[in-house]
CSV table of C-alpha atoms and ligand atoms in Angstrom, one decimal:
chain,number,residue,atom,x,y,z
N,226,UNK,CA,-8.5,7.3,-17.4
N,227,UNK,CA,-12.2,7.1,-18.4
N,228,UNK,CA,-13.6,10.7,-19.6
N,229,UNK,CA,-15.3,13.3,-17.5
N,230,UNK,CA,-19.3,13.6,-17.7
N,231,UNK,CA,-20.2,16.7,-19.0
N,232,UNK,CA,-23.4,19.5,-18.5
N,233,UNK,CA,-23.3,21.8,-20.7
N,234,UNK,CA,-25.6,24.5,-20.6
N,235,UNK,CA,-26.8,26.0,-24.1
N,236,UNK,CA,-28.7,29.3,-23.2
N,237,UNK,CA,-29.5,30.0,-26.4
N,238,UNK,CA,-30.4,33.6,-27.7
N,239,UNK,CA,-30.4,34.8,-23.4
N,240,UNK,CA,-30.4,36.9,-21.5
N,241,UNK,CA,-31.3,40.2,-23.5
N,242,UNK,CA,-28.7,42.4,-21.7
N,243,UNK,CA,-25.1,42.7,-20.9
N,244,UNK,CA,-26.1,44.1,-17.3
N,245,UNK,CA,-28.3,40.4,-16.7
N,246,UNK,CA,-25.3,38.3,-18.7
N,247,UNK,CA,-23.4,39.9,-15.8
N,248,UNK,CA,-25.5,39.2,-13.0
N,249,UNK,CA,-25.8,35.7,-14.7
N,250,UNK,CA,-22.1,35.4,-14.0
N,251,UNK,CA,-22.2,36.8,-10.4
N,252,UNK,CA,-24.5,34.1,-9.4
N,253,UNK,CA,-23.2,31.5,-11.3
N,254,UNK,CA,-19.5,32.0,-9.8
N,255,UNK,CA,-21.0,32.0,-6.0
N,256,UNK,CA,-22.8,28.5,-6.9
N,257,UNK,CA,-19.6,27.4,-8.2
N,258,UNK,CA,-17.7,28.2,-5.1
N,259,UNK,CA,-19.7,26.1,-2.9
N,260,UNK,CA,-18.9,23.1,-5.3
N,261,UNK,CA,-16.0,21.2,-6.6
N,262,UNK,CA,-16.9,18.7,-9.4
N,263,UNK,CA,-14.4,16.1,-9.5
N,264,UNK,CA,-16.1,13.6,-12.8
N,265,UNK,CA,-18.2,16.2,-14.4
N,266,UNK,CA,-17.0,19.0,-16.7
N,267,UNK,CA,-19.7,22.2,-16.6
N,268,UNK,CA,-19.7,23.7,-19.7
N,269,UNK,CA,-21.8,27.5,-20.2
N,270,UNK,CA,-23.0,28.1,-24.4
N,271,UNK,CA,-23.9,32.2,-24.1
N,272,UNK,CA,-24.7,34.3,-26.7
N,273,UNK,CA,-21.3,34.9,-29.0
N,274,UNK,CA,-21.4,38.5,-27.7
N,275,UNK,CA,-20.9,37.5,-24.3
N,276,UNK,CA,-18.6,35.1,-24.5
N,277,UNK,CA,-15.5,37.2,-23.5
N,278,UNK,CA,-17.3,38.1,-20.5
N,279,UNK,CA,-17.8,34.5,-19.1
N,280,UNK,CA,-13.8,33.4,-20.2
N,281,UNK,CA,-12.6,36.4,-18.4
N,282,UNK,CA,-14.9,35.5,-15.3
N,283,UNK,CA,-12.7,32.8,-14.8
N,284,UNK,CA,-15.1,30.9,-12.5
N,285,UNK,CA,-13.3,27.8,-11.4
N,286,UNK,CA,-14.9,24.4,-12.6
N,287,UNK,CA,-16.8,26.4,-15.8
N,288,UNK,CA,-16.0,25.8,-19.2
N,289,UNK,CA,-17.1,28.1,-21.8
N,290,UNK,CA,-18.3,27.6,-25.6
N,291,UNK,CA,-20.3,28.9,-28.2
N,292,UNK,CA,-23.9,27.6,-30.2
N,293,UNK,CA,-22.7,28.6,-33.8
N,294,UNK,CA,-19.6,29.1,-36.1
N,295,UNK,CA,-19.2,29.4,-39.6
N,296,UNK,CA,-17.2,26.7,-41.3
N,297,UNK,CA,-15.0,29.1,-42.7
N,298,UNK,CA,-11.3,30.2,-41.3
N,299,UNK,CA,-11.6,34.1,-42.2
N,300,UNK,CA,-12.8,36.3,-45.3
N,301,UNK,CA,-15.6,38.5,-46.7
N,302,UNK,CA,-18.8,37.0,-45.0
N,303,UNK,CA,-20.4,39.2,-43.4
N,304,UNK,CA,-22.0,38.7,-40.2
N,305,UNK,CA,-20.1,35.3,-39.2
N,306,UNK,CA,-17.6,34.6,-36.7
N,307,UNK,CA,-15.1,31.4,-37.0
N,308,UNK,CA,-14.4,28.6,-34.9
N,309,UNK,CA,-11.0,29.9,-34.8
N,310,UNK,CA,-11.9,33.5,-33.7
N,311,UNK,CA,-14.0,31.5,-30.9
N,312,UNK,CA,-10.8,29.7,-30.0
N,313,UNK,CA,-8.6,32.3,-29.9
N,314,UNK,CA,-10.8,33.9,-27.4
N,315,UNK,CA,-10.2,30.8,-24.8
N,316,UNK,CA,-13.5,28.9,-25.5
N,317,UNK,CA,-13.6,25.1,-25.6
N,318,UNK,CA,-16.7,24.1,-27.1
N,319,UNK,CA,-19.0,24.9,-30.3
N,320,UNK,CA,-22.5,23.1,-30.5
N,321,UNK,CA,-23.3,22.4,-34.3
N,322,UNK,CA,-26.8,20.7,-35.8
N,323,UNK,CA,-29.2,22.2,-33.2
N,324,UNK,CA,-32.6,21.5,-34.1
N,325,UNK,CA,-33.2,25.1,-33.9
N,326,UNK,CA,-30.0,25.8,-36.4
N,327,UNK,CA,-31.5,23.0,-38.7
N,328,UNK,CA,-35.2,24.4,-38.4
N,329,UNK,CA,-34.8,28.6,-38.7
N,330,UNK,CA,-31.4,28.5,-40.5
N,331,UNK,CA,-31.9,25.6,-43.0
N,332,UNK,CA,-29.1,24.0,-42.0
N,333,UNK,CA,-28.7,20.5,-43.6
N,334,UNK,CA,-26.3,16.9,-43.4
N,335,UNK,CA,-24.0,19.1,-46.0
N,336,UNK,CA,-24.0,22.4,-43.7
N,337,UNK,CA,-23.5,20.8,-40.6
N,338,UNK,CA,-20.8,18.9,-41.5
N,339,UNK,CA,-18.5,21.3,-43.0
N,340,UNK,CA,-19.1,22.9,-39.5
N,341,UNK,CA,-17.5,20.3,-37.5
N,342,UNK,CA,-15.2,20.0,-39.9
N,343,UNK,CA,-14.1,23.6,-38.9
N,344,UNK,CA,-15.0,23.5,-35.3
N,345,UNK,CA,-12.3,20.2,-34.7
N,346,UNK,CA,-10.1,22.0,-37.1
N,347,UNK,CA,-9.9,25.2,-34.5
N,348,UNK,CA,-8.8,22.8,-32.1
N,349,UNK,CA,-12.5,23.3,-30.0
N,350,UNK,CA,-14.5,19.8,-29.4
N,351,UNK,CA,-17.8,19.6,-30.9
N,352,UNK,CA,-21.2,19.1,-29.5
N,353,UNK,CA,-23.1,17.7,-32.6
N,354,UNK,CA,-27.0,17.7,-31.8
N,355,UNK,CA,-29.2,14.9,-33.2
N,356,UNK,CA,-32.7,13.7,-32.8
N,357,UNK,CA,-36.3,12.9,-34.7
N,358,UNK,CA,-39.4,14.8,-34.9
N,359,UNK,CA,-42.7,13.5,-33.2
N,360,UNK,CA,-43.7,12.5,-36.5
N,361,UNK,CA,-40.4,10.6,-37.2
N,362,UNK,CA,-41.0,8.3,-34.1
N,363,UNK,CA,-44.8,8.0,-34.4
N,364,UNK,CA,-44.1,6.2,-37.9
N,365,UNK,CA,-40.8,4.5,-36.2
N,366,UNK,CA,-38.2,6.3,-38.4
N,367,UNK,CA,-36.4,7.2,-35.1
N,368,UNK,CA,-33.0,4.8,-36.0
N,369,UNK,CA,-33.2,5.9,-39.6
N,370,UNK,CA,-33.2,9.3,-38.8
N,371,UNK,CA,-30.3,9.0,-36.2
N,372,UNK,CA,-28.8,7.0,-38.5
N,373,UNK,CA,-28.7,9.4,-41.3
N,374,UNK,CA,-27.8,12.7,-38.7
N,375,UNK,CA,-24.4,10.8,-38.1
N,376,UNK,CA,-23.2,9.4,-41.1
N,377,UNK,CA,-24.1,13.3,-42.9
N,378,UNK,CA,-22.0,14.6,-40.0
N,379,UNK,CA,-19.0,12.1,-39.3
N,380,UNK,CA,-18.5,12.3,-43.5
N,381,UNK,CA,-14.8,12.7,-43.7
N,382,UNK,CA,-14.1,12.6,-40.1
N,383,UNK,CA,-11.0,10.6,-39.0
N,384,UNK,CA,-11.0,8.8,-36.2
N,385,UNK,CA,-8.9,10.3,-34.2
N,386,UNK,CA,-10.8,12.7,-34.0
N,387,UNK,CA,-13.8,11.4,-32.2
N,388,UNK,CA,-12.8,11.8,-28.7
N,389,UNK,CA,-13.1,15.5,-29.4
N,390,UNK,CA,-16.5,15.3,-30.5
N,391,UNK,CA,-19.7,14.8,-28.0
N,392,UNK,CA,-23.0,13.4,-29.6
N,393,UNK,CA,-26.1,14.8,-28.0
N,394,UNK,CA,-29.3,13.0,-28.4
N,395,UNK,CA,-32.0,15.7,-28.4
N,396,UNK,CA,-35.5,14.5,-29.9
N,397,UNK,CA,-36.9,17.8,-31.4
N,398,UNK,CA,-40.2,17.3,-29.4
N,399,UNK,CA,-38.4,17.2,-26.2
N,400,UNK,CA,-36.7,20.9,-26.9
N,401,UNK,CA,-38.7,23.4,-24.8
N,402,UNK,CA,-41.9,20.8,-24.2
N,403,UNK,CA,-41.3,19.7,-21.3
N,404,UNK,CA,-41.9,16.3,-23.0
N,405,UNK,CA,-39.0,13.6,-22.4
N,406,UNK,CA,-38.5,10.2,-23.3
N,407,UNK,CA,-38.4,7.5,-20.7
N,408,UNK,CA,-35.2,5.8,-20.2
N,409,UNK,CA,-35.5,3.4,-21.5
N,410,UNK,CA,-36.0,5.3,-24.9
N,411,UNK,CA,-33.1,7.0,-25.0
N,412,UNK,CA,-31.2,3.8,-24.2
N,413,UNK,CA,-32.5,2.6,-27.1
N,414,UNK,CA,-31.0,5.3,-29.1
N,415,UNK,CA,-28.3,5.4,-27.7
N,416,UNK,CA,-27.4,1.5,-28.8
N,417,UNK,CA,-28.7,2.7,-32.2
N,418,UNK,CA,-26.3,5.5,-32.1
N,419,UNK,CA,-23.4,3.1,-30.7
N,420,UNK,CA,-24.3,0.7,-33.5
N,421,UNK,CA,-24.2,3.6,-36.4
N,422,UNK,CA,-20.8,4.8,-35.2
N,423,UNK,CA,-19.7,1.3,-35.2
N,424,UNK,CA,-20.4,1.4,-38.7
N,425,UNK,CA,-17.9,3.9,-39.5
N,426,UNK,CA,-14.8,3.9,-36.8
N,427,UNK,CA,-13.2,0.9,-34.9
N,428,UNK,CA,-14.3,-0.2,-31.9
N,429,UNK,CA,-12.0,2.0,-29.6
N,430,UNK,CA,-12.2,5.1,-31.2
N,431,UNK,CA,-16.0,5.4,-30.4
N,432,UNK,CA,-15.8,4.8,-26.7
N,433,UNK,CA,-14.0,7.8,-27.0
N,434,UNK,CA,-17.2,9.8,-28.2
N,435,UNK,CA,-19.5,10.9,-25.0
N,436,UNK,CA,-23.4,10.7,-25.5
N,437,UNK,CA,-25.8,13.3,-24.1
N,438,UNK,CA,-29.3,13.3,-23.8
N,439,UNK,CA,-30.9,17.5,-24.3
N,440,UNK,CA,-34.4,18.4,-24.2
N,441,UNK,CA,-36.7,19.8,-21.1
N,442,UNK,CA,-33.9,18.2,-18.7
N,443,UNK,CA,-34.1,19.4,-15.1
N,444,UNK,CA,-32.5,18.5,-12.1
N,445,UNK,CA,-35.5,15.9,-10.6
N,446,UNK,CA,-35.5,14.7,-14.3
N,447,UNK,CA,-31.7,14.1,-14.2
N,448,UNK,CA,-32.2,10.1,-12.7
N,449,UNK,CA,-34.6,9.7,-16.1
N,450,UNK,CA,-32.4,11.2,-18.3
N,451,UNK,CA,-29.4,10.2,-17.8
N,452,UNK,CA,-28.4,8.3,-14.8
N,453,UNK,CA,-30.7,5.6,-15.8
N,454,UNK,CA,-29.6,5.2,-19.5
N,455,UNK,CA,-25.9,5.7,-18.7
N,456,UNK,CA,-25.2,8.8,-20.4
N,457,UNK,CA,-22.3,10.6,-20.0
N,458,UNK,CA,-24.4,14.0,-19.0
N,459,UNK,CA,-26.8,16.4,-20.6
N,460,UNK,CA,-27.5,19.6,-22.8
N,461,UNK,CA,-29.5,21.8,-20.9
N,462,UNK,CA,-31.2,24.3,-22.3
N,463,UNK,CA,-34.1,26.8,-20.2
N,464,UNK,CA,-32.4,25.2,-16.9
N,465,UNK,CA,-29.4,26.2,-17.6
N,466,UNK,CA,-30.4,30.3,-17.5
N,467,UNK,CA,-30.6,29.7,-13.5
N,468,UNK,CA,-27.1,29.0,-12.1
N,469,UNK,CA,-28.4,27.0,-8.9
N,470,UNK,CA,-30.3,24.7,-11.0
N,471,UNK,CA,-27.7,24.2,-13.9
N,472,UNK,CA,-24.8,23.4,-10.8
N,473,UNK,CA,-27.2,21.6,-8.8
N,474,UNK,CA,-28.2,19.5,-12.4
N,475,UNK,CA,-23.6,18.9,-12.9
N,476,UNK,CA,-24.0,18.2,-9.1
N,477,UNK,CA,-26.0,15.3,-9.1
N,478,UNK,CA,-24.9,14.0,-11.9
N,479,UNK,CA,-21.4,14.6,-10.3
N,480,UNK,CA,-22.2,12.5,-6.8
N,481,UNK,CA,-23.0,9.3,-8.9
G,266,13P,P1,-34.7,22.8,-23.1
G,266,13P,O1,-33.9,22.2,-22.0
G,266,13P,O2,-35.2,24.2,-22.8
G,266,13P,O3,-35.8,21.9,-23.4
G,266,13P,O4,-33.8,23.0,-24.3
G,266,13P,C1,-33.0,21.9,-24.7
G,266,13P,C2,-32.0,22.3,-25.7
G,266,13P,O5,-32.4,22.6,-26.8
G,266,13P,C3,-30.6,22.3,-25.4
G,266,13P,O6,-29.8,22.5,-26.5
């Protein structure tokens, strides 16, 4: 059976109040109701503190998950939550190496991958964010830089593994711009990151890894971003805070 497509919807540090999470939810549930995705897995990233809210909505066709863990099980750090505490409240997904994580957190190669270490360890699959900086791809460092993201974060990683981790290609100047990437760019790293996996893992344990494209995706951009290159579906981030346009993003990509 070849794997689902998959929207997931990250919605960051949003909305700013339990009362809107729940309106959020109201909406989302009645957009899910007029639609029944057959290839395309929705997945919704809240805020941690929310999360119970959205797995207990149990809105049929959403998936739920979480932007952040801490890579370890239990123990005296303050503040942190666990990939296991995240599982054991029904979520499915943790996204790891955002560019925002990597930028205001100083999260590195090292940090990142003793995350998904501990997110596949929990038993959630991982959404591991990669991409350059405008400057990176002005002075064509773009495959390097890919390069480098995966081979920091699959360190250690056994292949059978991979089909529970998702790679989403997210060039940092297309996060919140409104700036994308034609196509036929992200085809282009998407063979560079086909190529770098190759590197590491046989052959037919990396078809089992799906590749996203993230950054300023909409639904009228959806053809651009990801039907066109073949992806297997897309990180959304400000879309994804309206319900009609984050189903009508999973439908599209759902109908092709
Ligand atoms: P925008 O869709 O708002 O550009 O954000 C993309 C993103 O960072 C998703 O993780």
């Amino acid at each position: 059976m070849t794997q689902k497509k998959i929207v997931i919807g990250n919605m960051k540090m949003n909305p700013v109040s339990v009362v809107e999470f729940e309106r959020y939810l109201d909406m989302l549930g009645k957009e899910m109701k007029k639609n029944d995705f057959e290839k395309t897995e929705l997945v919704i990233c809240p805020p941690e503190v929310y999360l119970t809210k959205l797995v207990d909505e149990k809105i049929s066709g959403v998936k739920s998950g979480v932007q952040d863990i801490f890579w370890e099980h239990q123990g005296a750090f303050t503040g942190e939550v666990s990939a296991a505490m995240v599982k054991s409240l029904g979520a499915g997904f943790c996204i790891v190496g955002h560019s925002e994580r990597r930028k205001y957190f100083g999260e590195n190669g090292e940090i990142i991958s003793l995350k998904l270490k501990a997110i596949l360890k929990s038993g959630l699959t991982a959404v591991l964010c990669i991409g350059e900086s405008m400057e990176e791809r002005k002075r064509e460092q773009t495959s390097g830089v890919i390069k480098k993201q995966l081979k920091e974060a699959f360190d250690g990683i056994a292949p059978g593994r991979l089909e529970h981790i998702v790679v989403a290609y997210e060039p940092i100047w297309a996060v919140g711009t409104d700036k994308l990437p034609t196509s036929d760019e992200i085809l282009e790293v998407k063979i560079i990151i086909k190529k770098s996996l190759a590197e590491m893992y046989p052959a037919k344990s990396i078809e089992k890894v799906r590749l996203l494209y993230g950054g300023s995706v909409k639904s009228n951009l959806v053809e651009q971003t990801c039907l066109d290159p073949a992806m297997d579906g897309v990180l959304v981030g400000r879309e994804s805070l309206m319900p009609y346009e984050i189903v009508k993003i999973a439908k599209i990509i759902d109908g092709n």
